[in-house]
PDB file of C-alpha atoms in Angstrom:
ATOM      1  CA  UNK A 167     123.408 136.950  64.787  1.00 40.00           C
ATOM      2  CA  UNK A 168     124.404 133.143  66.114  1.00 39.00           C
ATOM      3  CA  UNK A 169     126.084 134.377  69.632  1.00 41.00           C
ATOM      4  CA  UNK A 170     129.065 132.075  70.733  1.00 39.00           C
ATOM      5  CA  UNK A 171     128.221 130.256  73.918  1.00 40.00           C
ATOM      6  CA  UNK A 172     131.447 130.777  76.558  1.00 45.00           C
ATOM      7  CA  UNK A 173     132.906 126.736  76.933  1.00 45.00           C
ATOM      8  CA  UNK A 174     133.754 125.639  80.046  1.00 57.00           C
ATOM      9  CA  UNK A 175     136.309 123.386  79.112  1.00 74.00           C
ATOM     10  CA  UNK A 176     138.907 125.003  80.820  1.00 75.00           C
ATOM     11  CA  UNK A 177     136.914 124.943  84.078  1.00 74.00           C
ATOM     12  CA  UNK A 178     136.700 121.153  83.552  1.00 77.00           C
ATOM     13  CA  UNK A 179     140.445 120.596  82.767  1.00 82.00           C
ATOM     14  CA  UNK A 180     141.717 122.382  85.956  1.00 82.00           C
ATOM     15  CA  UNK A 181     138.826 120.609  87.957  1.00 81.00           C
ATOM     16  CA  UNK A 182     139.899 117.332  87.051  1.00 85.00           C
ATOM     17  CA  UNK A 183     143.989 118.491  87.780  1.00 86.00           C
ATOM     18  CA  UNK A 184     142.502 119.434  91.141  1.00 84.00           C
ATOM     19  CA  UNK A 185     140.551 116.210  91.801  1.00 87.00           C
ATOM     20  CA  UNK A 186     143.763 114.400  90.738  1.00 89.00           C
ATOM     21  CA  UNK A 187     145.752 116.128  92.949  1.00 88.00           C
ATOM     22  CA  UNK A 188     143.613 116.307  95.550  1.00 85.00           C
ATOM     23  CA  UNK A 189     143.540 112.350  95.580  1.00 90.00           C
ATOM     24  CA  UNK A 190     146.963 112.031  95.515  1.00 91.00           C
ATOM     25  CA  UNK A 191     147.869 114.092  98.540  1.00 88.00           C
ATOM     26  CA  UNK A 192     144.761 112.719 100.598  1.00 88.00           C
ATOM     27  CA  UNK A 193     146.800 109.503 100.334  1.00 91.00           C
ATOM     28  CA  UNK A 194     150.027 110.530 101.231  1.00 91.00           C
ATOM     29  CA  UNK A 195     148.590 112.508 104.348  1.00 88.00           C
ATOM     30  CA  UNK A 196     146.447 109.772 105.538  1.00 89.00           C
ATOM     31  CA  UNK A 197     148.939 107.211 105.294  1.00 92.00           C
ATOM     32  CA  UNK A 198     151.543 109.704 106.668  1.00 90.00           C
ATOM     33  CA  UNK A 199     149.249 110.995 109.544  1.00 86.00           C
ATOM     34  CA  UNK A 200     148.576 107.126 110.685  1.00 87.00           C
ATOM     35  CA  UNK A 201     152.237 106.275 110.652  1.00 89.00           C
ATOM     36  CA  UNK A 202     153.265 109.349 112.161  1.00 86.00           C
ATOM     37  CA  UNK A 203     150.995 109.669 114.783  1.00 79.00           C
ATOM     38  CA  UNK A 204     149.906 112.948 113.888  1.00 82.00           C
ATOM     39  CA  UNK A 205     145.995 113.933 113.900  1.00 76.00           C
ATOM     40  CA  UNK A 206     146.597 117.505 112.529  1.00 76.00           C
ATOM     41  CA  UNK A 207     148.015 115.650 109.327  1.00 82.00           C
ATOM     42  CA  UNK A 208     145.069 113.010 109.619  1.00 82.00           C
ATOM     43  CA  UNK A 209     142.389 115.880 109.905  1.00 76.00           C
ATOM     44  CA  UNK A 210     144.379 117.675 106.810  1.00 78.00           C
ATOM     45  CA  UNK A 211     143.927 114.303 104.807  1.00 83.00           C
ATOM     46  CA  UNK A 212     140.058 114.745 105.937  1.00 78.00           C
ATOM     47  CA  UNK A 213     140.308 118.043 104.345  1.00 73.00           C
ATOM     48  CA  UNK A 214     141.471 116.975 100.985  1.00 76.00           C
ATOM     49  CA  UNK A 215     139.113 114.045 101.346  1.00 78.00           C
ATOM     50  CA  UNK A 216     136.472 116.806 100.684  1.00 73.00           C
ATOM     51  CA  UNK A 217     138.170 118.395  98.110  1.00 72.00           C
ATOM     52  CA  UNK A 218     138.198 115.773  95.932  1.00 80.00           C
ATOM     53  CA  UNK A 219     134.423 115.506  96.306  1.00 75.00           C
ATOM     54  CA  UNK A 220     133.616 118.762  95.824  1.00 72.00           C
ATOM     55  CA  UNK A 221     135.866 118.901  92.975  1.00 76.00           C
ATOM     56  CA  UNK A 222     134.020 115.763  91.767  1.00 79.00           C
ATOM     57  CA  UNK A 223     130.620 117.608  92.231  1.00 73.00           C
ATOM     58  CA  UNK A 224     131.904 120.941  90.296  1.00 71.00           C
ATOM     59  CA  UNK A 225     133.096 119.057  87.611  1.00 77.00           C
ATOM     60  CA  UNK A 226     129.361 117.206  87.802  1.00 74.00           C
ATOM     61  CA  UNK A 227     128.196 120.743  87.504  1.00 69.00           C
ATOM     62  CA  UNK A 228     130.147 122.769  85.066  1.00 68.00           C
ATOM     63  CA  UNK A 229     128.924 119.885  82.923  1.00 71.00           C
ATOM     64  CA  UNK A 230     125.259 120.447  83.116  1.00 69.00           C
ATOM     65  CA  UNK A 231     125.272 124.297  83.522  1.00 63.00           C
ATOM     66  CA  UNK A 232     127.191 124.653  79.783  1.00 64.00           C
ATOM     67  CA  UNK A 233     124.017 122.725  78.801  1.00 66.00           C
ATOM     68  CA  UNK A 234     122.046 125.169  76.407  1.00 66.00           C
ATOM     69  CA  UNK A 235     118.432 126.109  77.143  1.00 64.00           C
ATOM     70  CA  UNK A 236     116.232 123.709  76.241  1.00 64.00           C
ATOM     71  CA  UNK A 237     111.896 123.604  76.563  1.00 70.00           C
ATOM     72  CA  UNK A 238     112.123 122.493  80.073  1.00 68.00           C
ATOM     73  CA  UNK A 239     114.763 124.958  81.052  1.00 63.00           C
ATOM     74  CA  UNK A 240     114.582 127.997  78.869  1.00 60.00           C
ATOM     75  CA  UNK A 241     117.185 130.066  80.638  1.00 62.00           C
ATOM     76  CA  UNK A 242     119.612 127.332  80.486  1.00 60.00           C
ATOM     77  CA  UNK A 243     121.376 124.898  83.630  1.00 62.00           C
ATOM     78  CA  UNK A 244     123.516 127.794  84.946  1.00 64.00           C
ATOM     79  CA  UNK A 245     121.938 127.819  88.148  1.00 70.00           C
ATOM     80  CA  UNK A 246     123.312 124.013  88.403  1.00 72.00           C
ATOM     81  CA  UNK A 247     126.476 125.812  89.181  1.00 71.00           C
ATOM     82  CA  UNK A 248     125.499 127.799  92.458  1.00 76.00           C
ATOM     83  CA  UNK A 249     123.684 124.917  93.637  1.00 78.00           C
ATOM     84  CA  UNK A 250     127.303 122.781  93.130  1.00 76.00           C
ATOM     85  CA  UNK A 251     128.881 125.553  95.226  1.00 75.00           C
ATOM     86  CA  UNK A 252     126.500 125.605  97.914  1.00 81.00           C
ATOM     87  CA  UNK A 253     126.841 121.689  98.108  1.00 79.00           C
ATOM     88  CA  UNK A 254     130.363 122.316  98.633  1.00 76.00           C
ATOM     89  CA  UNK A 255     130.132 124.398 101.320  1.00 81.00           C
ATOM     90  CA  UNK A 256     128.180 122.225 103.397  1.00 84.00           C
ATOM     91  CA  UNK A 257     130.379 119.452 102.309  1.00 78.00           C
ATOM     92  CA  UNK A 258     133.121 121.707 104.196  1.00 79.00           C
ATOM     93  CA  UNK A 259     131.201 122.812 107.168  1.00 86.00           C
ATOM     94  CA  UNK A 260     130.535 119.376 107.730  1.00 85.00           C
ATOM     95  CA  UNK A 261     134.306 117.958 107.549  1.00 80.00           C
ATOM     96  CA  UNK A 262     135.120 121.396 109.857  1.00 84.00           C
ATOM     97  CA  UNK A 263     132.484 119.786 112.987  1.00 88.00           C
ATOM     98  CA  UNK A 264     134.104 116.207 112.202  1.00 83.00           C
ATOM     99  CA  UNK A 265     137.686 117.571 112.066  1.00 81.00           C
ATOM    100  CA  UNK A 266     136.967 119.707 115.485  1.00 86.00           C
ATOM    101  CA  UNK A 267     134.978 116.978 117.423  1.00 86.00           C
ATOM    102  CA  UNK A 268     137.902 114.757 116.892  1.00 80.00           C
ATOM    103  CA  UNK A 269     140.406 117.491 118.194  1.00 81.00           C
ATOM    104  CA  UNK A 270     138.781 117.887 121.413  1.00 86.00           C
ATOM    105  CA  UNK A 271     138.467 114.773 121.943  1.00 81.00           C
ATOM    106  CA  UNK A 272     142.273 114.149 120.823  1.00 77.00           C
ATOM    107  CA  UNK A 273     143.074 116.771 123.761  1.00 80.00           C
ATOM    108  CA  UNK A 274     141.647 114.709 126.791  1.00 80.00           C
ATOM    109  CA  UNK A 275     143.970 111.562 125.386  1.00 75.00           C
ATOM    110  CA  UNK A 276     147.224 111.172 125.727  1.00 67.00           C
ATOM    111  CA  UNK A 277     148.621 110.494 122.878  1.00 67.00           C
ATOM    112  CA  UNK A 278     152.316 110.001 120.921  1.00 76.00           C
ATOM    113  CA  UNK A 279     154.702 112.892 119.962  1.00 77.00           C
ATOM    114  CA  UNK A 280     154.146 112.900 115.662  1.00 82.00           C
ATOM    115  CA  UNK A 281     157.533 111.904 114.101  1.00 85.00           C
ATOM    116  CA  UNK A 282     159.377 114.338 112.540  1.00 87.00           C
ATOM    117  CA  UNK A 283     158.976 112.969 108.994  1.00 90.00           C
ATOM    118  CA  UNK A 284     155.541 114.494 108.830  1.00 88.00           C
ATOM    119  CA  UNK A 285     156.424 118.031 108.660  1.00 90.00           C
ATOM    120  CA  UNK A 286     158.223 116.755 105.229  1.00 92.00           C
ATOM    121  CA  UNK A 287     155.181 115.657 103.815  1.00 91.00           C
ATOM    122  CA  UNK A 288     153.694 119.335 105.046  1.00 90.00           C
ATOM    123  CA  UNK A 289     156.184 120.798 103.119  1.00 93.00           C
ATOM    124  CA  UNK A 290     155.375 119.296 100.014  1.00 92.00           C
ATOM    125  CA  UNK A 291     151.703 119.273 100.363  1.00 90.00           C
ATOM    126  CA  UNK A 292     151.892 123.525 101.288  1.00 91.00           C
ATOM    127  CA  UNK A 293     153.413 123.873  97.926  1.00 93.00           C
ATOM    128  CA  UNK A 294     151.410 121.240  95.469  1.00 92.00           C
ATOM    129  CA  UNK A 295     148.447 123.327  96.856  1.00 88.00           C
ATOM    130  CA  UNK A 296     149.595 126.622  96.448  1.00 90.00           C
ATOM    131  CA  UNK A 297     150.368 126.106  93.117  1.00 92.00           C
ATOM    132  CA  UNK A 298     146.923 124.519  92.500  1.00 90.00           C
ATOM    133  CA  UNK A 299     144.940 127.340  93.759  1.00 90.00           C
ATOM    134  CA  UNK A 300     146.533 130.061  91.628  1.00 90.00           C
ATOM    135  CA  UNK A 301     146.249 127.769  88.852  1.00 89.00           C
ATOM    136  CA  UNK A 302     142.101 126.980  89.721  1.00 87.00           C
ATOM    137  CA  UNK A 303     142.041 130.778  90.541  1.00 87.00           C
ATOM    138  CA  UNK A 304     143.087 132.103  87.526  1.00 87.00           C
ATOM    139  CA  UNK A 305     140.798 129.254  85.437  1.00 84.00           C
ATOM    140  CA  UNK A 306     137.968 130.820  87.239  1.00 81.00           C
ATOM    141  CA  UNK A 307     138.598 134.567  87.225  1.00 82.00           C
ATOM    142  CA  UNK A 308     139.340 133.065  83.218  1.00 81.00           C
ATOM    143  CA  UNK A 309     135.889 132.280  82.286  1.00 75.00           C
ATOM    144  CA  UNK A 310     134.289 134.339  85.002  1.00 70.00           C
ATOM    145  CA  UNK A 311     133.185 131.242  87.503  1.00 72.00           C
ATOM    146  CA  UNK A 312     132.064 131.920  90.943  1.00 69.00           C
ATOM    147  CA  UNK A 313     132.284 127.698  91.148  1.00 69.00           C
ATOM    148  CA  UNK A 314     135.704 127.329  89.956  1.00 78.00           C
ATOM    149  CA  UNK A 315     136.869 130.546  92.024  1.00 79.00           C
ATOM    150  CA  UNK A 316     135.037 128.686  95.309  1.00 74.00           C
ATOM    151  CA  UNK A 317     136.818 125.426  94.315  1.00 78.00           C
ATOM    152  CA  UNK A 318     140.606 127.241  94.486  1.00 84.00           C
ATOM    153  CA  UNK A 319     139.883 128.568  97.724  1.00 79.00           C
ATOM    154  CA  UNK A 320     139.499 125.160  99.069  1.00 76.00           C
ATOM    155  CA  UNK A 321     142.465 124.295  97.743  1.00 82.00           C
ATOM    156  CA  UNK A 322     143.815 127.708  99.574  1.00 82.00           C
ATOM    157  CA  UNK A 323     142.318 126.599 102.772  1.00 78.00           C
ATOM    158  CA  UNK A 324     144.089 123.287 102.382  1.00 79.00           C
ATOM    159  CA  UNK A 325     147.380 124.854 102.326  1.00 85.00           C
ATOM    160  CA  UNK A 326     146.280 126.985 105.278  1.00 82.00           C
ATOM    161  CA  UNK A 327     145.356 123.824 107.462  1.00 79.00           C
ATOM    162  CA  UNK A 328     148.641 121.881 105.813  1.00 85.00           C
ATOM    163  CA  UNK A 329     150.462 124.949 107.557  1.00 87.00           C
ATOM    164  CA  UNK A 330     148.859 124.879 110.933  1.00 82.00           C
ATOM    165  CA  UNK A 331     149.906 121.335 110.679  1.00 83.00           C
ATOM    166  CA  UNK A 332     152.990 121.883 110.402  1.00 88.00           C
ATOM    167  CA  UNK A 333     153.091 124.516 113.052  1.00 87.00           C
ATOM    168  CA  UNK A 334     151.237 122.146 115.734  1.00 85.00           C
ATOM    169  CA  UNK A 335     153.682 118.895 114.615  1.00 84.00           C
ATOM    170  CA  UNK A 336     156.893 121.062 115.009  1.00 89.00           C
ATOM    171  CA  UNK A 337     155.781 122.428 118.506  1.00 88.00           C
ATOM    172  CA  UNK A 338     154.536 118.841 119.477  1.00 83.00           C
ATOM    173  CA  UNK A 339     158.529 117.486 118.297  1.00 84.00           C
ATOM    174  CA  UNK A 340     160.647 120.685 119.772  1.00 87.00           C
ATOM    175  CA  UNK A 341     158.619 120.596 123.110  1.00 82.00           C
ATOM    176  CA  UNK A 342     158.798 117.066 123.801  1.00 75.00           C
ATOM    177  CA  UNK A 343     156.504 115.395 126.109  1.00 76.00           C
ATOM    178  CA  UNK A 344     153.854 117.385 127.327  1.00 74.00           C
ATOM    179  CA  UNK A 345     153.416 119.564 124.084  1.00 79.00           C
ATOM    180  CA  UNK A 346     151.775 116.759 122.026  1.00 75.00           C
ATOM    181  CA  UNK A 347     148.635 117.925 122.718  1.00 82.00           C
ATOM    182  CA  UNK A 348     149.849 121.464 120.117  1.00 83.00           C
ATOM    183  CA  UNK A 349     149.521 118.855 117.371  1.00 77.00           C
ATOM    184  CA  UNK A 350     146.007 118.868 118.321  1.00 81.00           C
ATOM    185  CA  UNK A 351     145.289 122.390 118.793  1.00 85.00           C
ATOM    186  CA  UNK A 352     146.261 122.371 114.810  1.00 81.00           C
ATOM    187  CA  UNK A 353     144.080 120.156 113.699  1.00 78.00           C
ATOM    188  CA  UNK A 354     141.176 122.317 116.251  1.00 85.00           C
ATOM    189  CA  UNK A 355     142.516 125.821 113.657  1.00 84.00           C
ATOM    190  CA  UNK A 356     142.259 124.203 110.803  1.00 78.00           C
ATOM    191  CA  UNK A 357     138.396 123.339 111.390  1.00 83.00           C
ATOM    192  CA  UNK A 358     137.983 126.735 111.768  1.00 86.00           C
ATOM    193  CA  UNK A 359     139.405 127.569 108.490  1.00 79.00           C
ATOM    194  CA  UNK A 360     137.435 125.809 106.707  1.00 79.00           C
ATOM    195  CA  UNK A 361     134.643 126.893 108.256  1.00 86.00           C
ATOM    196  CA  UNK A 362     135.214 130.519 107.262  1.00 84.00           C
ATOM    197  CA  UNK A 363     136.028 128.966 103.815  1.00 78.00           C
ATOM    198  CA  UNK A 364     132.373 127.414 103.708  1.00 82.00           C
ATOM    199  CA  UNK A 365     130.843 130.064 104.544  1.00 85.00           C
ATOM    200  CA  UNK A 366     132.603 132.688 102.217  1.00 79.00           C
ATOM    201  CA  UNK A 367     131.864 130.032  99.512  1.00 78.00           C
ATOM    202  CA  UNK A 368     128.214 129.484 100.598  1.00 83.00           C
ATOM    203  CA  UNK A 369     127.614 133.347 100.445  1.00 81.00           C
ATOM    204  CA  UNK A 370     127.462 133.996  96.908  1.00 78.00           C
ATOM    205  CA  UNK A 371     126.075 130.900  96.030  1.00 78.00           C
ATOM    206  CA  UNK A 372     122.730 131.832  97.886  1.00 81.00           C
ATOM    207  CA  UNK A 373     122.799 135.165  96.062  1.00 75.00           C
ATOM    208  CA  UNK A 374     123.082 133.620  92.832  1.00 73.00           C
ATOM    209  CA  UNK A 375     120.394 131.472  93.579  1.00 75.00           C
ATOM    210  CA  UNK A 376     118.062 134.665  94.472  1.00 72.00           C
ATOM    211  CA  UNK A 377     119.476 136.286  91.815  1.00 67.00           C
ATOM    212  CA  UNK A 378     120.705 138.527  93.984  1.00 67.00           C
ATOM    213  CA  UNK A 379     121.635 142.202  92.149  1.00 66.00           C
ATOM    214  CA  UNK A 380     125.618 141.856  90.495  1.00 68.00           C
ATOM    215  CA  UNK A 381     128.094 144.477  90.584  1.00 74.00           C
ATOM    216  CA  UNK A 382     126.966 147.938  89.725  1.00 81.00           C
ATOM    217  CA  UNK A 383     129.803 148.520  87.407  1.00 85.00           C
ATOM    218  CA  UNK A 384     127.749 145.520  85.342  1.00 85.00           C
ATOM    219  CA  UNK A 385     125.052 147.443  84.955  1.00 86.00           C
ATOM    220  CA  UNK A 386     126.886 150.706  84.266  1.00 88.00           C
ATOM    221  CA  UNK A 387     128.643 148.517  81.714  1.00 90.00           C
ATOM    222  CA  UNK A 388     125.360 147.655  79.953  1.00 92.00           C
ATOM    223  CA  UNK A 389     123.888 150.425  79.667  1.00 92.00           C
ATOM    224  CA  UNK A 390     127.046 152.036  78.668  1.00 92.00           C
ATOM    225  CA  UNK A 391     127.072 149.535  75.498  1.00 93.00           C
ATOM    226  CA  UNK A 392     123.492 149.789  74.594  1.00 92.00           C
ATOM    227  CA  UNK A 393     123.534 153.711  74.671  1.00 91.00           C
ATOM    228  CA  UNK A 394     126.123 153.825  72.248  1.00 92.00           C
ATOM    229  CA  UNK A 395     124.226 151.845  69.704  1.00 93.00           C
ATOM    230  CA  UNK A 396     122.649 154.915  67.195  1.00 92.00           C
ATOM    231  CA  UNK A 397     118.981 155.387  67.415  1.00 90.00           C
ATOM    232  CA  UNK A 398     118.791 154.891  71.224  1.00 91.00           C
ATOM    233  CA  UNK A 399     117.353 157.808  73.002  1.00 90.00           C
ATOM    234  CA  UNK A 400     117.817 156.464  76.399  1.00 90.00           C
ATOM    235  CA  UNK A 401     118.559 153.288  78.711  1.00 90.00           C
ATOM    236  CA  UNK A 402     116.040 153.265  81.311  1.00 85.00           C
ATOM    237  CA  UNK A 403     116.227 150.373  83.122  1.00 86.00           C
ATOM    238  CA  UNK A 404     118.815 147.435  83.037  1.00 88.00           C
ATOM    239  CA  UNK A 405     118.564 144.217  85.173  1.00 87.00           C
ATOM    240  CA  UNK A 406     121.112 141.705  85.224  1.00 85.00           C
ATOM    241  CA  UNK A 407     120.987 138.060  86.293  1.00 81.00           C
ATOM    242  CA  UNK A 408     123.802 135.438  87.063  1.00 78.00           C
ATOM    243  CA  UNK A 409     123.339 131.860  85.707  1.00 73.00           C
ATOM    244  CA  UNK A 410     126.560 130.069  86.351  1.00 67.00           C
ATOM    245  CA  UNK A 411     129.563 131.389  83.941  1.00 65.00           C
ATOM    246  CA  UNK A 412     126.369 133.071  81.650  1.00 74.00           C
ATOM    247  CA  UNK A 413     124.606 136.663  82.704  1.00 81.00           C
ATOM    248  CA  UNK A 414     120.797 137.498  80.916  1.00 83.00           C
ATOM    249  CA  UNK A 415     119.892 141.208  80.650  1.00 88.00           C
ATOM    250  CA  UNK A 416     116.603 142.787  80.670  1.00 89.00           C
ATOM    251  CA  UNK A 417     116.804 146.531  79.172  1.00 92.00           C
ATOM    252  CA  UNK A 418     114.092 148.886  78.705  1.00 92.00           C
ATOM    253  CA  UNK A 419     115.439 151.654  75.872  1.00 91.00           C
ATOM    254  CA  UNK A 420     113.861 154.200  74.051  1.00 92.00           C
ATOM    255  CA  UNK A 421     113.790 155.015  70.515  1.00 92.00           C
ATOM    256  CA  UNK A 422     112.138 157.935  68.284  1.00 90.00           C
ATOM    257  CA  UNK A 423     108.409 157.456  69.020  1.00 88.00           C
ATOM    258  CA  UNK A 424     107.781 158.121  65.375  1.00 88.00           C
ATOM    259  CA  UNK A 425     109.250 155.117  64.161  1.00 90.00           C
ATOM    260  CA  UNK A 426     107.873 151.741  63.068  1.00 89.00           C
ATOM    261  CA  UNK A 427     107.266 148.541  65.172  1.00 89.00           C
ATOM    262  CA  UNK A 428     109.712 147.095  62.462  1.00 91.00           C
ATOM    263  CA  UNK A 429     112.367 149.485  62.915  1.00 91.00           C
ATOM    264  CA  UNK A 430     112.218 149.953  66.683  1.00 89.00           C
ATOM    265  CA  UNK A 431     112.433 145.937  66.356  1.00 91.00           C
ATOM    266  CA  UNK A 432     116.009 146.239  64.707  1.00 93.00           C
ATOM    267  CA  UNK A 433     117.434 148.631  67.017  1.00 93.00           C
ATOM    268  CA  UNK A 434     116.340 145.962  69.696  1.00 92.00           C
ATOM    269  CA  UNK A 435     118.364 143.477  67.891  1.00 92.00           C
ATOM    270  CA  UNK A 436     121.629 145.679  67.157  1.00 94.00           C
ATOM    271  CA  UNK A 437     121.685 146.689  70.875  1.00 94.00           C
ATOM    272  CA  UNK A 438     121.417 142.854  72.036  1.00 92.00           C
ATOM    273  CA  UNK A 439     124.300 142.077  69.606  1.00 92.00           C
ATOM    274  CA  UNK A 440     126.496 144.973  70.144  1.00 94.00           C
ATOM    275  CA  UNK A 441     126.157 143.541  73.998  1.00 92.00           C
ATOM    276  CA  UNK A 442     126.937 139.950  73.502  1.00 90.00           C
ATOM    277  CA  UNK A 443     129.652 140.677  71.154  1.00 91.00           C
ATOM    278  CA  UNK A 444     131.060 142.821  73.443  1.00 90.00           C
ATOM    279  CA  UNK A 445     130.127 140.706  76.851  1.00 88.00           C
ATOM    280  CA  UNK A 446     129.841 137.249  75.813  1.00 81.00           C
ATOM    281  CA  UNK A 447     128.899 136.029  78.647  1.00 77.00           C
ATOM    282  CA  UNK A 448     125.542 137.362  78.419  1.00 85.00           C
ATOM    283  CA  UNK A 449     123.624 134.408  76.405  1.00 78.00           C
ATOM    284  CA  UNK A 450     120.732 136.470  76.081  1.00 82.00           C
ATOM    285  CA  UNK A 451     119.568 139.624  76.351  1.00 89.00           C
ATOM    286  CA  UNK A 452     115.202 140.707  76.315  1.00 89.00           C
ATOM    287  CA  UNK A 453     114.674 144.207  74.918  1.00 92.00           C
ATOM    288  CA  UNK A 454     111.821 146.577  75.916  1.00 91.00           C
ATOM    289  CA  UNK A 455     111.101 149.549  73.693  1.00 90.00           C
ATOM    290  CA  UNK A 456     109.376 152.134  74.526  1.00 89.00           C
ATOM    291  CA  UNK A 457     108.605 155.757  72.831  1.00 89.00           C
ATOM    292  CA  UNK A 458     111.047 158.514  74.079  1.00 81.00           C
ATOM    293  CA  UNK A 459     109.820 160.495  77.061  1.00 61.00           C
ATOM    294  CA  UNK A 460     106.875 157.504  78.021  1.00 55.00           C
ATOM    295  CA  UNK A 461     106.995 156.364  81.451  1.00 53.00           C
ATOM    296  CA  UNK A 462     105.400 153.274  82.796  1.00 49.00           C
TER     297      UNK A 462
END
């Protein structure tokens, strides 16, 4: 049976949305954060700074993981995907030390009160992102993307560190003079956000990468679908491993001992369609039969 690849064309679409976006409000916080005198909004510009190029580097990588397996790669590019992510979160982590070195320092120097036109542009930017990462969110829970999931909770941690912003700009502007210094302490939180945000990002990328074992309700799933298929005595064993939006199997199953190589054959290759038609994400499945009641 010719199995369907999944596309990742939506992941693509809502990547480049994001990077345009992204771009966008890097430029109107920059711009707004120099004018205003406000590092929090200059540190949150620094943040979307990064999200437009880790959104460059997903998009980079959704292309060559949809790649189909080739002689040099016979399991496909998928694992292009969780190396994207983990370049992502080190792209945060670093823009988190920057951002935080920059605070401290901020602290020890006096400084200007931000004006109050800033915490308009907050406003604005809280929402555009909001939006964006329950858009990228749902794209990536969509077509089953650990990538495009990480990439809408950077946009998430934008809008967390656009709202500490605001917080830090609006205590810096109702305290007056002496209280600039809470625009700074903003910019300080929002480092730490994105920090967290790396790291919950980096996470499953290094457990893709070691093909670390999915959700047992996978598995259960699997083995639920090839049992079904008539002729199967048993599922023994079932092994499941992520490659970007795609999963491969390997099943052990066994059949009547008394049948043929040829017909034990064709059970293999009902229970590997039954799968992918129900899963499609599983580009391949490898089929071990063995006679019912042998153990290895």
């Amino acid at each position: 049976m010719a199995h369907q690849l999944p596309n990742s064309h939506k992941g693509l679409r809502s990547t480049v949305i994001g990077i345009i976006v992204s771009t966008a409000l890097a430029l109107i916080k920059g711009i707004g954060g120099i004018l205003g005198n406000s590092y929090a909004l200059i540190a949150d510009a620094i943040e979307s700074s990064t999200d437009i190029l880790t959104s460059t580097m997903l998009w980079l990588g959704l292309k060559w993981s949809s790649r189909p397996a080739d002689e040099d790669h016979p399991y496909g590019h998928g694992k292009m995907e969780a190396l994207v992510a983990l370049g992502v979160s080190i792209a945060m982590a670093v823009a988190a030390v920057v951002i935080a070195v920059k605070s401290i320092q901020n602290m020890i120097t006096p400084h200007k009160t931000p004006e109050p036109y800033t915490l308009i542009i907050l406003v604005v930017v809280i929402a555009t992102k909001e939006l964006l990462y329950r858009f990228v969110l749902k794209t990536g829970t969509e077509i089953k993307s650990d990538a495009v999931k990480a990439d809408a909770f950077h946009h998430r941690s934008d809008a967390i560190t656009s709202a500490a912003a605001f917080i830090g700009i609006l205590i810096g502007i109702v305290g007056g003079e002496g209280y600039e210094v809470a625009d700074d302490y903003a910019a300080l939180f929002a480092s730490a956000i994105i920090m967290i945000n790396a790291y919950l990002i980096l996470r499953p990328a290094i457990g893709e990468l070691l093909d670390e074992a999915l959700d047992p309700a996978v598995n259960t799933e699997v083995m639920r679908l090839a049992g079904s298929v008539p002729q199967v005595v048993l599922v023994e064993k079932c092994h499941i491993r992520k490659m970007g939006i795609f999963k491969h199997a390997d099943l052990h199953i066994w059949v009547d001992k008394a049948l043929t190589v040829e017909e034990g054959h064709a059970i293999s290759h009902r229970v590997k369609d039954h799968i992918q038609l129900t899963l499609p994400e599983f580009t391949d499945v490898m089929i071990h039969i063995e006679p019912a009641g042998h153990h290895d």
